[in-house]
CSV table of C-alpha atoms in Angstrom, one decimal:
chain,number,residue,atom,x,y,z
A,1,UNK,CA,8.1,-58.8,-4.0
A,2,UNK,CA,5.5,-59.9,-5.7
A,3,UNK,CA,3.4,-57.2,-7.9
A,4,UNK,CA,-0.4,-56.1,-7.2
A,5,UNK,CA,-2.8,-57.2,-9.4
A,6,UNK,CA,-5.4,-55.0,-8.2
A,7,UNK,CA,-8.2,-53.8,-10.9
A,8,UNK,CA,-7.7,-50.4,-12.6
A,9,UNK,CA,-11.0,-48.1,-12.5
A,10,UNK,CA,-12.1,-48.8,-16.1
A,11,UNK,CA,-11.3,-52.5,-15.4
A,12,UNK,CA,-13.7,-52.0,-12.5
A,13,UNK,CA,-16.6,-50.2,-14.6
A,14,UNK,CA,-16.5,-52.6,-17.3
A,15,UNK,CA,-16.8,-55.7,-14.3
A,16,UNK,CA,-19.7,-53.6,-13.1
A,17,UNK,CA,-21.3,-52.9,-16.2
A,18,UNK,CA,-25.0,-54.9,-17.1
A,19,UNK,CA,-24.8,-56.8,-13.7
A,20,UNK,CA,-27.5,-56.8,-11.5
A,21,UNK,CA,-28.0,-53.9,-9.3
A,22,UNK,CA,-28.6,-56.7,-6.3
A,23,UNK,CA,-24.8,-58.1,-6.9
A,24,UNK,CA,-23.7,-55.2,-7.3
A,25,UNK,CA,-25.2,-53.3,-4.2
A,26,UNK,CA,-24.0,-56.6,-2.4
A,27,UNK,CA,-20.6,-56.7,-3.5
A,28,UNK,CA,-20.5,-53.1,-2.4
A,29,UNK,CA,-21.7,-54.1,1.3
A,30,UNK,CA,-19.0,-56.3,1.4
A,31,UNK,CA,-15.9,-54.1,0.2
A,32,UNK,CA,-17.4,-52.1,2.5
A,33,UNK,CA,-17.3,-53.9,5.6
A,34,UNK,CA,-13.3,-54.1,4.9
A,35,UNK,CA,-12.5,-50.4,4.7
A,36,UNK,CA,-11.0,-49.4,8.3
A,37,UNK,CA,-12.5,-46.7,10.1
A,38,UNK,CA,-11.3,-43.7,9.1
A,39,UNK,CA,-11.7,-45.1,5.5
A,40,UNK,CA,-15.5,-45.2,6.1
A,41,UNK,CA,-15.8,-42.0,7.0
A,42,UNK,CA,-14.0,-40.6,4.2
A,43,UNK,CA,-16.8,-43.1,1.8
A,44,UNK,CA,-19.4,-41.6,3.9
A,45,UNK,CA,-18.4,-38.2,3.0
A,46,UNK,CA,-18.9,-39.3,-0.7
A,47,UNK,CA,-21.7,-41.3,-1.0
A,48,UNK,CA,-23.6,-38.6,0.8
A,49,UNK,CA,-22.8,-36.0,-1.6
A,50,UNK,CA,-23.2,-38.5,-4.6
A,51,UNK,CA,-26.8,-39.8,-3.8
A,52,UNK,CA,-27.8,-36.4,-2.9
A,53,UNK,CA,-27.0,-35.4,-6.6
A,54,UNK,CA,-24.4,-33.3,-5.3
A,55,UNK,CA,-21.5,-34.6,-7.5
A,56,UNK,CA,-18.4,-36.4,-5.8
A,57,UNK,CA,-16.2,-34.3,-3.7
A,58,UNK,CA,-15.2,-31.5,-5.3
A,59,UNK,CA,-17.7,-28.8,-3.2
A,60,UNK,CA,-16.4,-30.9,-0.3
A,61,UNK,CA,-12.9,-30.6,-1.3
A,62,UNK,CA,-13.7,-26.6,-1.9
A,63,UNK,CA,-15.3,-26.5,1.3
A,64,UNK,CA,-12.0,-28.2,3.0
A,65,UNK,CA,-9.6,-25.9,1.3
A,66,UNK,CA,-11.7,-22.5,2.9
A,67,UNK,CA,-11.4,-24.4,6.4
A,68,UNK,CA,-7.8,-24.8,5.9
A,69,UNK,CA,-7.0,-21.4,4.6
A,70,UNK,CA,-8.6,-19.9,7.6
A,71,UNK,CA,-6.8,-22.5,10.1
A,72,UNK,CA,-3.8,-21.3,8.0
A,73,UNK,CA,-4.3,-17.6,8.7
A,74,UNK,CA,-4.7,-18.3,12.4
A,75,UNK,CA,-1.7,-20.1,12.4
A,76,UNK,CA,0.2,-17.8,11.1
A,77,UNK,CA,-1.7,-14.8,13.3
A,78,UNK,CA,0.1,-16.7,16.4
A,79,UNK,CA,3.8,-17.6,14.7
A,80,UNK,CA,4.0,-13.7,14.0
A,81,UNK,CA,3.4,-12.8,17.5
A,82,UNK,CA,5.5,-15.6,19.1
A,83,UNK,CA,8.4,-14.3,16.2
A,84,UNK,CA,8.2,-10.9,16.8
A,85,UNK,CA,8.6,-11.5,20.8
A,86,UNK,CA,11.7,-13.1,19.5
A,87,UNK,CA,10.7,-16.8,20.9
A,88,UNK,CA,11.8,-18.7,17.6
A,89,UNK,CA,15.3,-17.4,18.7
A,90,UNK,CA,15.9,-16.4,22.1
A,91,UNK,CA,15.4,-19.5,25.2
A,92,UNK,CA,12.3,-19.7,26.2
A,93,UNK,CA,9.1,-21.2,27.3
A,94,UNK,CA,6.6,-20.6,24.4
A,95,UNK,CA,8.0,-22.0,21.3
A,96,UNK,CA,9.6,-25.4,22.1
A,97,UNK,CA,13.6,-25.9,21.2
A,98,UNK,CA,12.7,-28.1,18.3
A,99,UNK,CA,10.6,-26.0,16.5
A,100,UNK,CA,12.3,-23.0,16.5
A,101,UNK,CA,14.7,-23.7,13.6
A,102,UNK,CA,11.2,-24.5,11.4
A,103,UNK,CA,10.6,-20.9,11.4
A,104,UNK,CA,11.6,-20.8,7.4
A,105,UNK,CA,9.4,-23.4,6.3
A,106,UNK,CA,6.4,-22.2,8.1
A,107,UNK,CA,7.2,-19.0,6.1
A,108,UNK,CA,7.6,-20.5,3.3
A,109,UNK,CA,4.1,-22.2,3.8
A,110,UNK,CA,2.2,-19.4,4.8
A,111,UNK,CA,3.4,-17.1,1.6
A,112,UNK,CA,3.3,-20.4,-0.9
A,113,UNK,CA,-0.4,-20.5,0.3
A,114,UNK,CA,-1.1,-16.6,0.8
A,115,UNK,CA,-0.1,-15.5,-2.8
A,116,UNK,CA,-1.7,-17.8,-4.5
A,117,UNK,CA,-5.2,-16.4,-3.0
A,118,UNK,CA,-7.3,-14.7,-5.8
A,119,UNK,CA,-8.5,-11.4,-5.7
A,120,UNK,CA,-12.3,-13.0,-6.1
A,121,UNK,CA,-11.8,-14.7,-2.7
A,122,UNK,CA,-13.2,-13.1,0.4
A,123,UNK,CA,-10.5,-13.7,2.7
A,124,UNK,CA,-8.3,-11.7,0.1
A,125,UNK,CA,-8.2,-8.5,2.8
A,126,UNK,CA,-7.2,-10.4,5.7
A,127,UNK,CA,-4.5,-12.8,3.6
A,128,UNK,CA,-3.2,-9.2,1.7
A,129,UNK,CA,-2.7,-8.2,5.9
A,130,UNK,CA,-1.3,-11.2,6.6
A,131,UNK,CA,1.2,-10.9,3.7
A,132,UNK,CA,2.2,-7.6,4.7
A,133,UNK,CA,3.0,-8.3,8.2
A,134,UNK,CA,5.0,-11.1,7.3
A,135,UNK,CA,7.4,-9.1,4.9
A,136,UNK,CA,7.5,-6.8,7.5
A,137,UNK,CA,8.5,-9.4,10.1
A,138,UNK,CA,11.4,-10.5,7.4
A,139,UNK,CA,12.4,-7.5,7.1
A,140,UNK,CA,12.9,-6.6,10.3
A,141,UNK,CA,14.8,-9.6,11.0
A,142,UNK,CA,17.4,-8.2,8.3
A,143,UNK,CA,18.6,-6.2,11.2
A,144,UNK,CA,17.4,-7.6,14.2
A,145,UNK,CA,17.8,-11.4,15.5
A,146,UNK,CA,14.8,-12.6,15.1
A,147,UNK,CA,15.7,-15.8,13.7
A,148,UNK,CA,18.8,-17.6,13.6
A,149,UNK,CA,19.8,-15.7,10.9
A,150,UNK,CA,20.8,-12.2,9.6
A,151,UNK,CA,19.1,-13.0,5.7
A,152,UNK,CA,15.9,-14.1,6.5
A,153,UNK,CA,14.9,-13.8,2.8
A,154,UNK,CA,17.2,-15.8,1.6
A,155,UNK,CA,16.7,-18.9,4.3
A,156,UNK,CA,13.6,-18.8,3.3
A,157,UNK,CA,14.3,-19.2,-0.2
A,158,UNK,CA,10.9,-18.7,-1.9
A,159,UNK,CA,11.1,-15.4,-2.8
A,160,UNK,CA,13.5,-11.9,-2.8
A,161,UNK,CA,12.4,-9.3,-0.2
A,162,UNK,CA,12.1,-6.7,-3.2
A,163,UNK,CA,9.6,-9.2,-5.2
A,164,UNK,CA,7.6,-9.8,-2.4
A,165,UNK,CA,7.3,-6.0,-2.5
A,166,UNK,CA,6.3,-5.9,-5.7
A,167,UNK,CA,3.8,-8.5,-5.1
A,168,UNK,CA,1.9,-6.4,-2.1
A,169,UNK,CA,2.0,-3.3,-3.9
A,170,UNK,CA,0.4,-4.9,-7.2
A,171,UNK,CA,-2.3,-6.7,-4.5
A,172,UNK,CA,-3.0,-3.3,-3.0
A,173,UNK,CA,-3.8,-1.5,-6.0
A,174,UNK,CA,-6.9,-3.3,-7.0
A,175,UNK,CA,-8.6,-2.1,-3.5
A,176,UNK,CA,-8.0,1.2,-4.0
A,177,UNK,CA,-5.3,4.1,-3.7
A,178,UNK,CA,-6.5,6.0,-0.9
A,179,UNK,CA,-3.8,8.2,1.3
A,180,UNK,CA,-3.5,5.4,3.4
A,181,UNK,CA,-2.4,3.3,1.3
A,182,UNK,CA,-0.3,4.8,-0.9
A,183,UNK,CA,1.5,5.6,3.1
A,184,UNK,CA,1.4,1.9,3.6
A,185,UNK,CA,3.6,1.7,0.3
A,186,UNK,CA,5.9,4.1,1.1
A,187,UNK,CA,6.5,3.0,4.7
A,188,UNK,CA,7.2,-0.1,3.5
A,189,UNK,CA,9.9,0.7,0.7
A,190,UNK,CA,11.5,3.2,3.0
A,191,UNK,CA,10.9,2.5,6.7
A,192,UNK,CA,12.9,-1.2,7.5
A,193,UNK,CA,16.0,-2.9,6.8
A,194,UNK,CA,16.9,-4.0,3.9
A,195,UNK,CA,18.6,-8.0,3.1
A,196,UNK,CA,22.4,-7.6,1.9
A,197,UNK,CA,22.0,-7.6,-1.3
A,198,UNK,CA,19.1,-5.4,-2.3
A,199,UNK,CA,18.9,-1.7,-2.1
A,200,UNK,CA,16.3,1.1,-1.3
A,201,UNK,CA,16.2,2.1,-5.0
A,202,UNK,CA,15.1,-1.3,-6.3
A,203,UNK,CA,12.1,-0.5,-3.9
A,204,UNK,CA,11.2,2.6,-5.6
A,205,UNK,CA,11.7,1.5,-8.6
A,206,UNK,CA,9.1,-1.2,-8.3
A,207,UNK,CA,6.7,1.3,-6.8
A,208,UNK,CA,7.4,3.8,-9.3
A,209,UNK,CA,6.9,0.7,-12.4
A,210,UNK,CA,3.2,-0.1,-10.3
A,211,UNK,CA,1.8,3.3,-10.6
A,212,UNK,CA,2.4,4.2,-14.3
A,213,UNK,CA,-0.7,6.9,-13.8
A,214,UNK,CA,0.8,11.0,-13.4
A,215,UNK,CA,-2.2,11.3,-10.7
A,216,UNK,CA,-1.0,8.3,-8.8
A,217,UNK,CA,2.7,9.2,-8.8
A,218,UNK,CA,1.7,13.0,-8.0
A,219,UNK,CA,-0.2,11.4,-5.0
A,220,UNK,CA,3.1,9.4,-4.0
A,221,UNK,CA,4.8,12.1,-4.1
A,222,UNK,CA,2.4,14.8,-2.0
A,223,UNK,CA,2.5,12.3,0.6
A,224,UNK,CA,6.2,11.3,0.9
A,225,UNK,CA,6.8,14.9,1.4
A,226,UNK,CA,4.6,14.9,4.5
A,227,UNK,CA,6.1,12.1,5.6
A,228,UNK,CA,9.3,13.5,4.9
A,229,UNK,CA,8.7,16.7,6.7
A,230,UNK,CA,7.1,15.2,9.6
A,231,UNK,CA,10.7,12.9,10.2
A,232,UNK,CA,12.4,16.5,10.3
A,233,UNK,CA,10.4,18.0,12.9
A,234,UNK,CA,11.6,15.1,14.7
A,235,UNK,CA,14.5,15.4,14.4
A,236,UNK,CA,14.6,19.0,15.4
A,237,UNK,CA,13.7,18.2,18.4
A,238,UNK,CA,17.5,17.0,19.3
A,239,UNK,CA,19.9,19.9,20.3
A,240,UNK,CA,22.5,18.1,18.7
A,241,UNK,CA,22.8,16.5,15.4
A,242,UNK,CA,24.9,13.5,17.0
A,243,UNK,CA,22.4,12.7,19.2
A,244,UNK,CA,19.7,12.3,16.3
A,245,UNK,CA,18.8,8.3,16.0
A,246,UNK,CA,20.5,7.1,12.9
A,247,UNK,CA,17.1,5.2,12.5
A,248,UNK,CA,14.9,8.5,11.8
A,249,UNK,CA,18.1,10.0,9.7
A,250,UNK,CA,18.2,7.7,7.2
A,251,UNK,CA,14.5,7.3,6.8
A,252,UNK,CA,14.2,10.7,5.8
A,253,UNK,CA,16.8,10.3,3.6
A,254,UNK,CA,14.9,7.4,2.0
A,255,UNK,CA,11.8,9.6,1.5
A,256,UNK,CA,13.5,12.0,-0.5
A,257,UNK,CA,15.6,9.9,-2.8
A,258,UNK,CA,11.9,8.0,-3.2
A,259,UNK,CA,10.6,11.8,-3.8
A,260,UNK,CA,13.0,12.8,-5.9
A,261,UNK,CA,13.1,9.7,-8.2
A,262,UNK,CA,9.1,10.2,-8.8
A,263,UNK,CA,9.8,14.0,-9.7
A,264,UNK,CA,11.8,12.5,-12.5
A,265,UNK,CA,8.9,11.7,-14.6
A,266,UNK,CA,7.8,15.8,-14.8
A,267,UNK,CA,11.6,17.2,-14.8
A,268,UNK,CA,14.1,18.1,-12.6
A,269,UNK,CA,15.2,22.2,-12.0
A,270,UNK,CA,16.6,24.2,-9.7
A,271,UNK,CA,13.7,23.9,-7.5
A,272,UNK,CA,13.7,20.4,-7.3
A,273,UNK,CA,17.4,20.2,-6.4
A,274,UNK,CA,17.3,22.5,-4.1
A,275,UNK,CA,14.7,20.8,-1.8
A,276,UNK,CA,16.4,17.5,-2.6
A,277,UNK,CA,19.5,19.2,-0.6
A,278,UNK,CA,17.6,20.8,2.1
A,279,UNK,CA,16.4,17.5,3.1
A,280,UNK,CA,19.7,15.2,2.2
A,281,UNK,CA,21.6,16.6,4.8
A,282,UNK,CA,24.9,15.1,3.5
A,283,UNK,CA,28.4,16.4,5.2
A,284,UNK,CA,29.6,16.9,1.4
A,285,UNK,CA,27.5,18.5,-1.3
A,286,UNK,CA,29.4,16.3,-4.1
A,287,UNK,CA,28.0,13.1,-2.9
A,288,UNK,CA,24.3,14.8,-2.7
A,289,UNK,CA,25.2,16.0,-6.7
A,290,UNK,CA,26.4,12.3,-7.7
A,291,UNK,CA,23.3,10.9,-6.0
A,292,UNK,CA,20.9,12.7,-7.8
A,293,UNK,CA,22.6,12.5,-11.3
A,294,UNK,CA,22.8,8.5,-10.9
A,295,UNK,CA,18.6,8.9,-10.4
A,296,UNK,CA,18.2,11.2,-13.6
A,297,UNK,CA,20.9,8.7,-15.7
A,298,UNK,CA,18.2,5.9,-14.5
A,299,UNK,CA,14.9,7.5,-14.1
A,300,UNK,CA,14.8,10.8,-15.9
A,301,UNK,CA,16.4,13.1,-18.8
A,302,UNK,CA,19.6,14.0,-20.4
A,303,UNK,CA,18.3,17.3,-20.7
A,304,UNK,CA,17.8,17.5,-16.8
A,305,UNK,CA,21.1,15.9,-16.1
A,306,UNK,CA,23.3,18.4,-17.6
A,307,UNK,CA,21.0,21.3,-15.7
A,308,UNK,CA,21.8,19.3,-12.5
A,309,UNK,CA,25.0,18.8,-13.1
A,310,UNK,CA,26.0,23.0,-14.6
A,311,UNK,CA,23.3,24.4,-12.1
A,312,UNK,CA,25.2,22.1,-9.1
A,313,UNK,CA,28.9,23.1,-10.8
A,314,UNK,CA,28.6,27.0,-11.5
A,315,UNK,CA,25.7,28.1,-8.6
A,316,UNK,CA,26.6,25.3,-5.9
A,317,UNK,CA,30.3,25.9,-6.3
A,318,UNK,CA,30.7,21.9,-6.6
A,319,UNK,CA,33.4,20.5,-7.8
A,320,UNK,CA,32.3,17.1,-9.7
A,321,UNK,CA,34.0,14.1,-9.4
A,322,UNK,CA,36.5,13.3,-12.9
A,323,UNK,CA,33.7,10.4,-13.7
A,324,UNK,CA,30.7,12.9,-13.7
A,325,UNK,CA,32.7,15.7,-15.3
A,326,UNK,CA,33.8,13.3,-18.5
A,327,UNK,CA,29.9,12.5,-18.8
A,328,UNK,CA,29.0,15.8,-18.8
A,329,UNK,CA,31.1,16.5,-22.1
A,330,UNK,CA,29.6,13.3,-24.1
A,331,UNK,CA,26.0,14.3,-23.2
A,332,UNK,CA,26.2,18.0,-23.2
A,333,UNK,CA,28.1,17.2,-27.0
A,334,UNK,CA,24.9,15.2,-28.3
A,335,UNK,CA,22.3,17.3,-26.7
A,336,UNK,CA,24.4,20.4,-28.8
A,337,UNK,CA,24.6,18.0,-32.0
């Protein structure tokens, strides 16, 4: 195949340069007249903003990229609502056969393009929203069909569930920790399913890493326990504790482990176990006791794991588990020296 010889730029400019301005405005005419169409418009485009003295395309080319971010968020408004109704998995009329197994890389558009929004943009609020719906969507896909697949995340393959967290809550924070959103944030480490491989903790340590502040993590934890109180009134209202959805069970649960690990930071007593058990609701008090040590061996003191673990043993009438009680012996030896 024989190789083009075409001009390079400078090759161009330097062919150009100390000709006359009626060659050159002729020679222009000319390469003109053999652009196609759509190549003239796009030379259109430029010449008008280069003879206007507005530079060559780059407030066109910021211009375009707002148009397509908001065509972007609009797209993505109507694939949530189409994947929610379950259409990019179940037959139907809406979502066409072949485009339901594109469901991951329209995902993987719409975050690729979302995150990298800056805070300074204006759309920021509405692509934050748009974020948050879509983990939601994944995540709810981690336990119902929503896709043809039971790890959404992971088909996806552009980020974890838990890092996506961690981006929302570190977008959040610059609006502002109001009650709302500091729900928001707890709702969403707490309140869905989870991928197979991540756990509920991973969530609440992340939340708990975001909001280093003892005002912000008092706050957190004011409003979990309403949340958590609130999911026990409901579940009063079944006569029998086998009828109570699993659903509701577990996410009280999840508040109070989240509740518990942010008590951590100001010391765990008697008090503090006590309305950790209240709320567990385990069949057997030993697994309630190992929980709660594993959080302090992560999150919290030496000093507070031995009062756990004597106050759980001696007052509960617990009998530890042979792992817990050989720990107890190292650390209660190098607290005593």
């Amino acid at each position: 195949m024989e190789k083009n010889n075409h001009m390079k730029v400078k090759e161009l400019r330097d062919t150009l340069k100390d000709k006359d301005v009626k060659l050159v405005n002729e020679a222009f005419v000319e390469v003109y007249k053999m652009l196609s169409k759509d190549k003239k418009e796009d030379a259109d485009v430029m010449l008008g903003n280069i003879l206007s003295g507005n530079g060559k395309v780059k407030k066109q080319k910021k211009e375009a990229e707002k148009e397509d971010l908001s065509a972007l968020l609009d797209e993505a408004e109507i694939f949530l609502e189409n994947a929610n109704q379950g259409y990019y998995n179940a037959p139907n009329r809406i979502v066409p056969k072949s485009e339901r197994p594109k469901w991951r890389f329209k995902v993987k558009k719409y975050l690729k393009t979302f995150l990298a929004v800056s805070i300074d943009d204006p759309t920021y609020p509405k692509v934050l929203e748009k974020i948050i719906q879509l983990y939601i969507l994944l995540s709810k896909a981690c336990g119902v069909y929503l896709f043809s697949s039971d790890d959404p995340f992971a088909s996806v393959g552009y980020i974890s569930q838990v890092d996506l967290y961690d981006c929302i809550i570190e977008r959040m924070i610059p609006l502002g920790l109001n009650d709302q959103a500091i729900e928001l944030m707890i709702q969403l480490a707490c309140d869905f399913d989870l991928d197979p491989m991540t756990l509920h903790m991973e969530f609440h340590d992340r939340l708990l890493a975001n909001l280093d502040l003892e005002e912000q993590r008092k706050d957190v934890i004011r409003i979990a326990k309403i949340m958590r109180e609130n999911a026990l009134e409901k579940l009063k209202k079944y006569k029998s504790k086998y009828q109570r959805p699993y659903e509701l069970v577990s996410v009280m649960r999840e508040y109070n482990d989240l509740i518990f690990i942010f008590l951590t930071a100001f010391g765990i007593g008697k008090k503090e176990v006590d309305d950790y058990l209240k709320y567990d609701q385990e069949k057997d008090e030993e697994v309630s006791m190992y929980k709660m040590l594993d959080y302090i061996d992560i999150f919290g003191a030496d000093e507070d794991w031995v009062d756990v673990y004597e106050y759980m043993a001696v007052a509960k009438k617990v009998t530890p588990r042979k792992k817990l009680q050989e720990k107890y012996k190292e650390l209660k030896k190098e607290i005593n020296g």
